[in-house]
Amino acid sequence: MMKIECPIFKRKIKDHSEFKDSALIAINNQKARIRANDLDIMSDYDIDRDVPRPYLDFVEDRIYDTLTEFTREMKGAFFQGFEVRTFFYQQYTKDQYHSWHCHDCQFSGVYYLDMPSGTPKTEYRDPFTDDVHELDVEEGDVVAFPSFLIHRAPPNMIDIPKTIISFNFNFWNKDQPCQYTRLNS
């Protein structure tokens, strides 16, 4: 079997500490908070896309800027732009987790909004060897990886919540500058 390398992009949002608390307050005050399916975590994943997500006021442009950097980093590559399909937050308190899964898009992304010391990092499985790897991430990082990578959020073993903002996106191939779809505009 021949293997190919799998790109995993990572960038730090430089002004993360300046808006982190405001974004967390917006998430905690959000009226439409649900426990995600059988995952027993707080998330707005299953809420209608037209419901306002005030936390996006703080993070959306910063994530788009990061995705623009990722696209430019792929010089000469097939992809020329991107479209974000969904944004959603997930908040993990003690013993909460998100089991192994993958997404139905080209790339998945995670912004680590609040990652207290001792909270777990995202893990993924190598699709060719089944080896489990931990992403080298910390609070303020944005990562993006092909959505076929089976990944999970291991159980949070401490009493302090971890909050991430996930997003799914597709690259596209057109001879135009990077464009994107804005949610809730």
CSV table of N, CA and C in Angstrom, one decimal, residues 49-170:
chain,number,residue,atom,x,y,z
A,49,ARG,N,-29.4,26.8,11.8
A,49,ARG,CA,-28.3,27.7,11.4
A,49,ARG,C,-28.7,29.2,11.4
A,50,ASP,N,-29.9,29.5,11.4
A,50,ASP,CA,-30.4,30.9,11.4
A,50,ASP,C,-30.4,31.5,12.8
A,51,VAL,N,-30.3,30.7,13.9
A,51,VAL,CA,-30.3,31.2,15.2
A,51,VAL,C,-29.0,32.0,15.4
A,52,PRO,N,-29.1,33.2,15.9
A,52,PRO,CA,-27.9,34.0,16.2
A,52,PRO,C,-26.9,33.3,17.1
A,53,ARG,N,-25.6,33.4,16.8
A,53,ARG,CA,-24.5,32.9,17.6
A,53,ARG,C,-23.6,34.1,17.9
A,54,PRO,N,-23.9,34.8,19.0
A,54,PRO,CA,-23.1,36.0,19.3
A,54,PRO,C,-21.6,35.8,19.5
A,55,TYR,N,-21.2,34.6,19.9
A,55,TYR,CA,-19.8,34.4,20.0
A,55,TYR,C,-19.0,34.5,18.7
A,56,LEU,N,-19.8,34.3,17.6
A,56,LEU,CA,-19.1,34.4,16.3
A,56,LEU,C,-18.7,35.9,16.0
A,57,ASP,N,-19.3,36.8,16.7
A,57,ASP,CA,-18.9,38.2,16.5
A,57,ASP,C,-17.4,38.4,16.9
A,58,PHE,N,-16.9,37.6,17.8
A,58,PHE,CA,-15.6,37.7,18.3
A,58,PHE,C,-14.6,36.8,17.5
A,59,VAL,N,-15.0,35.7,17.0
A,59,VAL,CA,-14.1,34.7,16.4
A,59,VAL,C,-14.2,34.5,14.9
A,60,GLU,N,-15.3,34.8,14.3
A,60,GLU,CA,-15.5,34.4,12.9
A,60,GLU,C,-14.5,35.0,12.0
A,61,ASP,N,-14.3,36.3,12.0
A,61,ASP,CA,-13.3,37.0,11.1
A,61,ASP,C,-11.9,36.4,11.4
A,62,ARG,N,-11.6,36.1,12.6
A,62,ARG,CA,-10.2,35.6,12.9
A,62,ARG,C,-10.0,34.2,12.3
A,63,ILE,N,-11.1,33.4,12.4
A,63,ILE,CA,-11.0,32.1,11.8
A,63,ILE,C,-10.9,32.2,10.3
A,64,TYR,N,-11.7,33.1,9.7
A,64,TYR,CA,-11.6,33.3,8.2
A,64,TYR,C,-10.2,33.8,7.8
A,65,ASP,N,-9.6,34.7,8.6
A,65,ASP,CA,-8.2,35.1,8.3
A,65,ASP,C,-7.3,33.9,8.4
A,66,THR,N,-7.4,33.0,9.3
A,66,THR,CA,-6.6,31.9,9.5
A,66,THR,C,-6.8,30.9,8.3
A,67,LEU,N,-8.0,30.7,7.8
A,67,LEU,CA,-8.3,29.8,6.7
A,67,LEU,C,-7.7,30.5,5.4
A,68,THR,N,-7.7,31.8,5.3
A,68,THR,CA,-7.1,32.5,4.2
A,68,THR,C,-5.6,32.2,4.2
A,69,GLU,N,-5.0,32.2,5.3
A,69,GLU,CA,-3.5,31.9,5.4
A,69,GLU,C,-3.3,30.5,5.0
A,70,PHE,N,-4.1,29.5,5.5
A,70,PHE,CA,-3.9,28.1,5.1
A,70,PHE,C,-4.0,28.0,3.6
A,71,THR,N,-5.0,28.7,2.9
A,71,THR,CA,-5.2,28.6,1.5
A,71,THR,C,-3.9,29.1,0.8
A,72,ARG,N,-3.4,30.3,1.2
A,72,ARG,CA,-2.2,30.9,0.6
A,72,ARG,C,-1.0,30.0,0.8
A,73,GLU,N,-1.0,29.3,1.9
A,73,GLU,CA,0.2,28.4,2.2
A,73,GLU,C,0.3,27.3,1.2
A,74,MET,N,-0.8,26.9,0.6
A,74,MET,CA,-0.8,25.8,-0.4
A,74,MET,C,-0.5,26.4,-1.8
A,75,LYS,N,0.7,27.1,-1.9
A,75,LYS,CA,1.1,27.7,-3.1
A,75,LYS,C,1.1,26.7,-4.3
A,76,GLY,N,0.5,27.1,-5.4
A,76,GLY,CA,0.4,26.3,-6.5
A,76,GLY,C,-0.5,25.1,-6.4
A,77,ALA,N,-1.1,25.0,-5.3
A,77,ALA,CA,-2.0,23.8,-5.1
A,77,ALA,C,-3.3,24.0,-5.9
A,78,PHE,N,-4.0,22.9,-5.9
A,78,PHE,CA,-5.3,22.9,-6.7
A,78,PHE,C,-6.3,23.8,-6.1
A,79,PHE,N,-6.3,24.0,-4.7
A,79,PHE,CA,-7.4,24.8,-4.1
A,79,PHE,C,-7.0,26.3,-4.1
A,80,GLN,N,-8.0,27.1,-4.4
A,80,GLN,CA,-7.8,28.5,-4.5
A,80,GLN,C,-8.7,29.3,-3.5
A,81,GLY,N,-9.6,28.8,-2.9
A,81,GLY,CA,-10.5,29.5,-1.9
A,81,GLY,C,-11.2,28.5,-1.0
A,82,PHE,N,-12.1,28.9,-0.2
A,82,PHE,CA,-12.8,28.0,0.7
A,82,PHE,C,-14.2,28.6,1.0
A,83,GLU,N,-15.0,27.7,1.5
A,83,GLU,CA,-16.4,28.0,2.0
A,83,GLU,C,-16.6,27.3,3.3
A,84,VAL,N,-16.9,28.1,4.4
A,84,VAL,CA,-17.2,27.5,5.7
A,84,VAL,C,-18.7,27.1,5.6
A,85,ARG,N,-18.9,25.8,6.0
A,85,ARG,CA,-20.3,25.3,6.0
A,85,ARG,C,-21.0,25.4,7.3
A,86,THR,N,-20.3,25.2,8.4
A,86,THR,CA,-20.9,25.3,9.7
A,86,THR,C,-19.9,25.8,10.7
A,87,PHE,N,-20.4,26.5,11.8
A,87,PHE,CA,-19.7,26.8,13.0
A,87,PHE,C,-20.5,26.3,14.1
A,88,PHE,N,-19.9,25.7,15.1
A,88,PHE,CA,-20.6,25.3,16.4
A,88,PHE,C,-19.6,25.2,17.5
A,89,TYR,N,-20.1,25.5,18.7
A,89,TYR,CA,-19.2,25.4,19.9
A,89,TYR,C,-19.5,24.0,20.6
A,90,GLN,N,-18.5,23.6,21.3
A,90,GLN,CA,-18.7,22.4,22.2
A,90,GLN,C,-18.0,22.7,23.5
A,91,GLN,N,-18.6,22.4,24.6
A,91,GLN,CA,-18.1,22.7,25.9
A,91,GLN,C,-18.1,21.4,26.7
A,92,TYR,N,-16.9,21.0,27.2
A,92,TYR,CA,-16.7,19.7,27.9
A,92,TYR,C,-16.4,20.0,29.4
A,93,THR,N,-17.3,19.5,30.2
A,93,THR,CA,-17.0,19.6,31.7
A,93,THR,C,-16.5,18.2,32.1
A,94,LYS,N,-16.3,18.0,33.4
A,94,LYS,CA,-15.7,16.8,33.9
A,94,LYS,C,-16.3,15.5,33.3
A,95,ASP,N,-15.5,14.6,32.9
A,95,ASP,CA,-15.9,13.3,32.3
A,95,ASP,C,-16.6,13.3,31.0
A,96,GLN,N,-16.8,14.5,30.4
A,96,GLN,CA,-17.4,14.6,29.1
A,96,GLN,C,-16.4,14.4,28.0
A,97,TYR,N,-16.9,13.9,26.9
A,97,TYR,CA,-16.0,13.6,25.7
A,97,TYR,C,-16.9,13.6,24.5
A,98,HIS,N,-16.2,13.5,23.3
A,98,HIS,CA,-16.8,13.3,22.0
A,98,HIS,C,-16.1,12.1,21.4
A,99,SER,N,-16.8,11.0,21.2
A,99,SER,CA,-16.2,9.8,20.7
A,99,SER,C,-15.7,9.9,19.3
A,100,TRP,N,-15.0,8.8,18.8
A,100,TRP,CA,-14.4,8.8,17.5
A,100,TRP,C,-15.5,9.1,16.5
A,101,HIS,N,-15.1,10.0,15.5
A,101,HIS,CA,-16.0,10.4,14.5
A,101,HIS,C,-15.3,11.1,13.3
A,102,CYS,N,-15.9,11.3,12.2
A,102,CYS,CA,-15.4,12.1,11.1
A,102,CYS,C,-16.5,13.0,10.6
A,103,HIS,N,-16.3,13.9,9.7
A,103,HIS,CA,-17.2,14.8,9.2
A,103,HIS,C,-17.5,14.7,7.7
A,104,ASP,N,-18.6,15.2,7.2
A,104,ASP,CA,-19.0,15.1,5.8
A,104,ASP,C,-18.7,16.4,5.1
A,105,CYS,N,-17.4,16.7,5.0
A,105,CYS,CA,-16.9,17.9,4.3
A,105,CYS,C,-15.5,17.6,3.9
A,106,GLN,N,-14.8,18.5,3.3
A,106,GLN,CA,-13.4,18.2,3.0
A,106,GLN,C,-12.5,18.4,4.2
A,107,PHE,N,-12.7,19.5,4.9
A,107,PHE,CA,-11.8,19.7,6.1
A,107,PHE,C,-12.6,20.1,7.3
A,108,SER,N,-12.1,19.7,8.5
A,108,SER,CA,-12.7,20.1,9.8
A,108,SER,C,-11.7,21.0,10.5
A,109,GLY,N,-12.2,21.9,11.3
A,109,GLY,CA,-11.3,22.8,12.0
A,109,GLY,C,-11.8,22.9,13.4
A,110,VAL,N,-10.8,23.3,14.3
A,110,VAL,CA,-11.1,23.5,15.7
A,110,VAL,C,-10.3,24.7,16.2
A,111,TYR,N,-11.0,25.6,16.8
A,111,TYR,CA,-10.4,26.7,17.5
A,111,TYR,C,-10.5,26.5,19.0
A,112,TYR,N,-9.4,26.4,19.7
A,112,TYR,CA,-9.3,26.1,21.1
A,112,TYR,C,-9.5,27.4,21.9
A,113,LEU,N,-10.7,27.7,22.1
A,113,LEU,CA,-11.0,29.0,22.8
A,113,LEU,C,-10.6,29.0,24.3
A,114,ASP,N,-10.9,27.9,25.0
A,114,ASP,CA,-10.6,27.9,26.4
A,114,ASP,C,-10.1,26.5,26.7
A,115,MET,N,-8.8,26.3,27.0
A,115,MET,CA,-8.2,25.0,27.2
A,115,MET,C,-7.4,25.0,28.4
A,116,PRO,N,-8.0,25.0,29.6
A,116,PRO,CA,-7.3,25.0,30.8
A,116,PRO,C,-6.3,23.8,30.9
A,117,SER,N,-5.2,24.1,31.7
A,117,SER,CA,-4.2,23.1,31.9
A,117,SER,C,-4.9,21.8,32.4
A,118,GLY,N,-4.5,20.7,31.8
A,118,GLY,CA,-5.1,19.4,32.3
A,118,GLY,C,-6.2,18.9,31.4
A,119,THR,N,-6.8,19.8,30.6
A,119,THR,CA,-7.9,19.3,29.7
A,119,THR,C,-7.2,18.6,28.5
A,120,PRO,N,-7.9,17.6,27.9
A,120,PRO,CA,-7.3,16.8,26.9
A,120,PRO,C,-7.3,17.5,25.5
A,121,LYS,N,-6.3,17.1,24.7
A,121,LYS,CA,-6.1,17.6,23.3
A,121,LYS,C,-6.8,16.6,22.4
A,122,THR,N,-7.2,17.1,21.2
A,122,THR,CA,-7.8,16.3,20.2
A,122,THR,C,-6.9,15.2,19.8
A,123,GLU,N,-7.5,14.0,19.6
A,123,GLU,CA,-6.7,12.9,19.1
A,123,GLU,C,-7.3,12.4,17.8
A,124,TYR,N,-6.4,11.9,16.9
A,124,TYR,CA,-6.9,11.3,15.7
A,124,TYR,C,-6.2,10.0,15.4
A,125,ARG,N,-6.8,9.2,14.6
A,125,ARG,CA,-6.3,7.9,14.2
A,125,ARG,C,-5.7,7.9,12.8
A,126,ASP,N,-4.5,7.4,12.6
A,126,ASP,CA,-3.9,7.3,11.3
A,126,ASP,C,-4.8,6.3,10.5
A,127,PRO,N,-5.4,6.7,9.4
A,127,PRO,CA,-6.3,5.8,8.7
A,127,PRO,C,-5.5,4.6,8.0
A,128,PHE,N,-4.2,4.7,8.0
A,128,PHE,CA,-3.5,3.6,7.4
A,128,PHE,C,-2.9,2.6,8.4
A,129,THR,N,-2.6,3.1,9.6
A,129,THR,CA,-2.0,2.2,10.6
A,129,THR,C,-2.9,2.0,11.8
A,130,ASP,N,-3.9,2.8,12.0
A,130,ASP,CA,-4.8,2.8,13.1
A,130,ASP,C,-4.1,3.3,14.4
A,131,ASP,N,-2.9,3.9,14.3
A,131,ASP,CA,-2.2,4.4,15.4
A,131,ASP,C,-2.9,5.7,15.9
A,132,VAL,N,-3.0,5.9,17.2
A,132,VAL,CA,-3.6,7.1,17.7
A,132,VAL,C,-2.6,8.2,18.0
A,133,HIS,N,-2.8,9.4,17.6
A,133,HIS,CA,-1.9,10.5,17.8
A,133,HIS,C,-2.7,11.7,18.4
A,134,GLU,N,-2.0,12.5,19.2
A,134,GLU,CA,-2.5,13.6,19.8
A,134,GLU,C,-2.1,14.9,19.1
A,135,LEU,N,-3.0,15.8,18.8
A,135,LEU,CA,-2.6,17.0,18.1
A,135,LEU,C,-1.8,17.9,19.1
A,136,ASP,N,-0.8,18.5,18.6
A,136,ASP,CA,0.1,19.4,19.4
A,136,ASP,C,-0.6,20.8,19.4
A,137,VAL,N,-1.5,21.0,20.3
A,137,VAL,CA,-2.3,22.2,20.3
A,137,VAL,C,-2.3,22.8,21.7
A,138,GLU,N,-2.6,24.1,21.8
A,138,GLU,CA,-2.8,24.8,23.1
A,138,GLU,C,-3.9,25.8,22.8
A,139,GLU,N,-4.3,26.4,23.9
A,139,GLU,CA,-5.3,27.5,23.9
A,139,GLU,C,-4.9,28.6,22.9
A,140,GLY,N,-5.9,29.0,22.1
A,140,GLY,CA,-5.6,30.1,21.1
A,140,GLY,C,-5.2,29.5,19.7
A,141,ASP,N,-5.0,28.2,19.6
A,141,ASP,CA,-4.7,27.6,18.3
A,141,ASP,C,-5.9,27.3,17.5
A,142,VAL,N,-5.7,27.4,16.2
A,142,VAL,CA,-6.7,27.0,15.2
A,142,VAL,C,-6.0,25.9,14.4
A,143,VAL,N,-6.7,24.7,14.3
A,143,VAL,CA,-6.1,23.6,13.5
A,143,VAL,C,-7.2,23.3,12.5
A,144,ALA,N,-6.7,22.8,11.3
A,144,ALA,CA,-7.6,22.2,10.3
A,144,ALA,C,-7.0,21.0,9.7
A,145,PHE,N,-7.8,20.0,9.5
A,145,PHE,CA,-7.3,18.7,9.0
A,145,PHE,C,-8.4,18.1,8.1
A,146,PRO,N,-8.0,17.2,7.2
A,146,PRO,CA,-9.0,16.5,6.3
A,146,PRO,C,-10.0,15.8,7.2
A,147,SER,N,-11.2,16.0,6.8
A,147,SER,CA,-12.3,15.5,7.6
A,147,SER,C,-12.4,13.9,7.6
A,148,PHE,N,-11.7,13.3,6.7
A,148,PHE,CA,-11.7,11.8,6.8
A,148,PHE,C,-10.9,11.3,8.0
A,149,LEU,N,-10.1,12.1,8.6
A,149,LEU,CA,-9.3,11.7,9.8
A,149,LEU,C,-10.3,11.5,10.9
A,150,ILE,N,-10.3,10.3,11.4
A,150,ILE,CA,-11.2,9.9,12.5
A,150,ILE,C,-10.6,10.6,13.8
A,151,HIS,N,-11.4,11.3,14.5
A,151,HIS,CA,-10.8,12.1,15.6
A,151,HIS,C,-11.8,12.1,16.8
A,152,ARG,N,-11.3,12.5,17.9
A,152,ARG,CA,-12.2,12.5,19.1
A,152,ARG,C,-11.6,13.6,20.1
A,153,ALA,N,-12.5,13.9,21.0
A,153,ALA,CA,-12.1,14.7,22.2
A,153,ALA,C,-12.2,13.7,23.4
A,154,PRO,N,-11.0,13.3,23.9
A,154,PRO,CA,-11.0,12.4,25.0
A,154,PRO,C,-11.7,13.0,26.3
A,155,PRO,N,-12.1,12.1,27.2
A,155,PRO,CA,-12.8,12.6,28.4
A,155,PRO,C,-12.0,13.7,29.1
A,156,ASN,N,-12.7,14.8,29.5
A,156,ASN,CA,-12.1,15.8,30.3
A,156,ASN,C,-12.0,15.3,31.8
A,157,MET,N,-10.9,15.2,32.3
A,157,MET,CA,-10.7,14.5,33.6
A,157,MET,C,-10.7,15.6,34.8
A,158,ILE,N,-10.8,16.9,34.5
A,158,ILE,CA,-10.8,17.9,35.6
A,158,ILE,C,-12.1,18.6,35.6
A,159,ASP,N,-12.3,19.3,36.7
A,159,ASP,CA,-13.6,20.0,37.0
A,159,ASP,C,-13.7,21.4,36.3
A,160,ILE,N,-12.8,21.7,35.4
A,160,ILE,CA,-12.8,23.0,34.7
A,160,ILE,C,-13.2,22.7,33.3
A,161,PRO,N,-14.2,23.4,32.7
A,161,PRO,CA,-14.6,23.1,31.3
A,161,PRO,C,-13.6,23.5,30.3
A,162,LYS,N,-13.6,22.8,29.2
A,162,LYS,CA,-12.8,23.2,28.0
A,162,LYS,C,-13.9,23.6,26.9
A,163,THR,N,-13.6,24.7,26.2
A,163,THR,CA,-14.5,25.2,25.2
A,163,THR,C,-13.8,25.3,23.9
A,164,ILE,N,-14.4,24.7,22.8
A,164,ILE,CA,-13.8,24.8,21.5
A,164,ILE,C,-14.9,25.3,20.5
A,165,ILE,N,-14.5,25.9,19.4
A,165,ILE,CA,-15.4,26.2,18.4
A,165,ILE,C,-14.9,25.4,17.2
A,166,SER,N,-15.8,24.6,16.7
A,166,SER,CA,-15.5,23.7,15.5
A,166,SER,C,-16.1,24.4,14.3
A,167,PHE,N,-15.6,24.0,13.2
A,167,PHE,CA,-16.1,24.5,11.9
A,167,PHE,C,-15.7,23.5,10.8
A,168,ASN,N,-16.6,23.4,9.8
A,168,ASN,CA,-16.4,22.5,8.7
A,168,ASN,C,-16.3,23.4,7.4
A,169,PHE,N,-15.4,23.0,6.6
A,169,PHE,CA,-15.3,23.8,5.4
A,169,PHE,C,-14.8,23.0,4.2
A,170,ASN,N,-15.0,23.6,3.0
A,170,ASN,CA,-14.5,23.0,1.8
A,170,ASN,C,-13.6,24.0,1.1
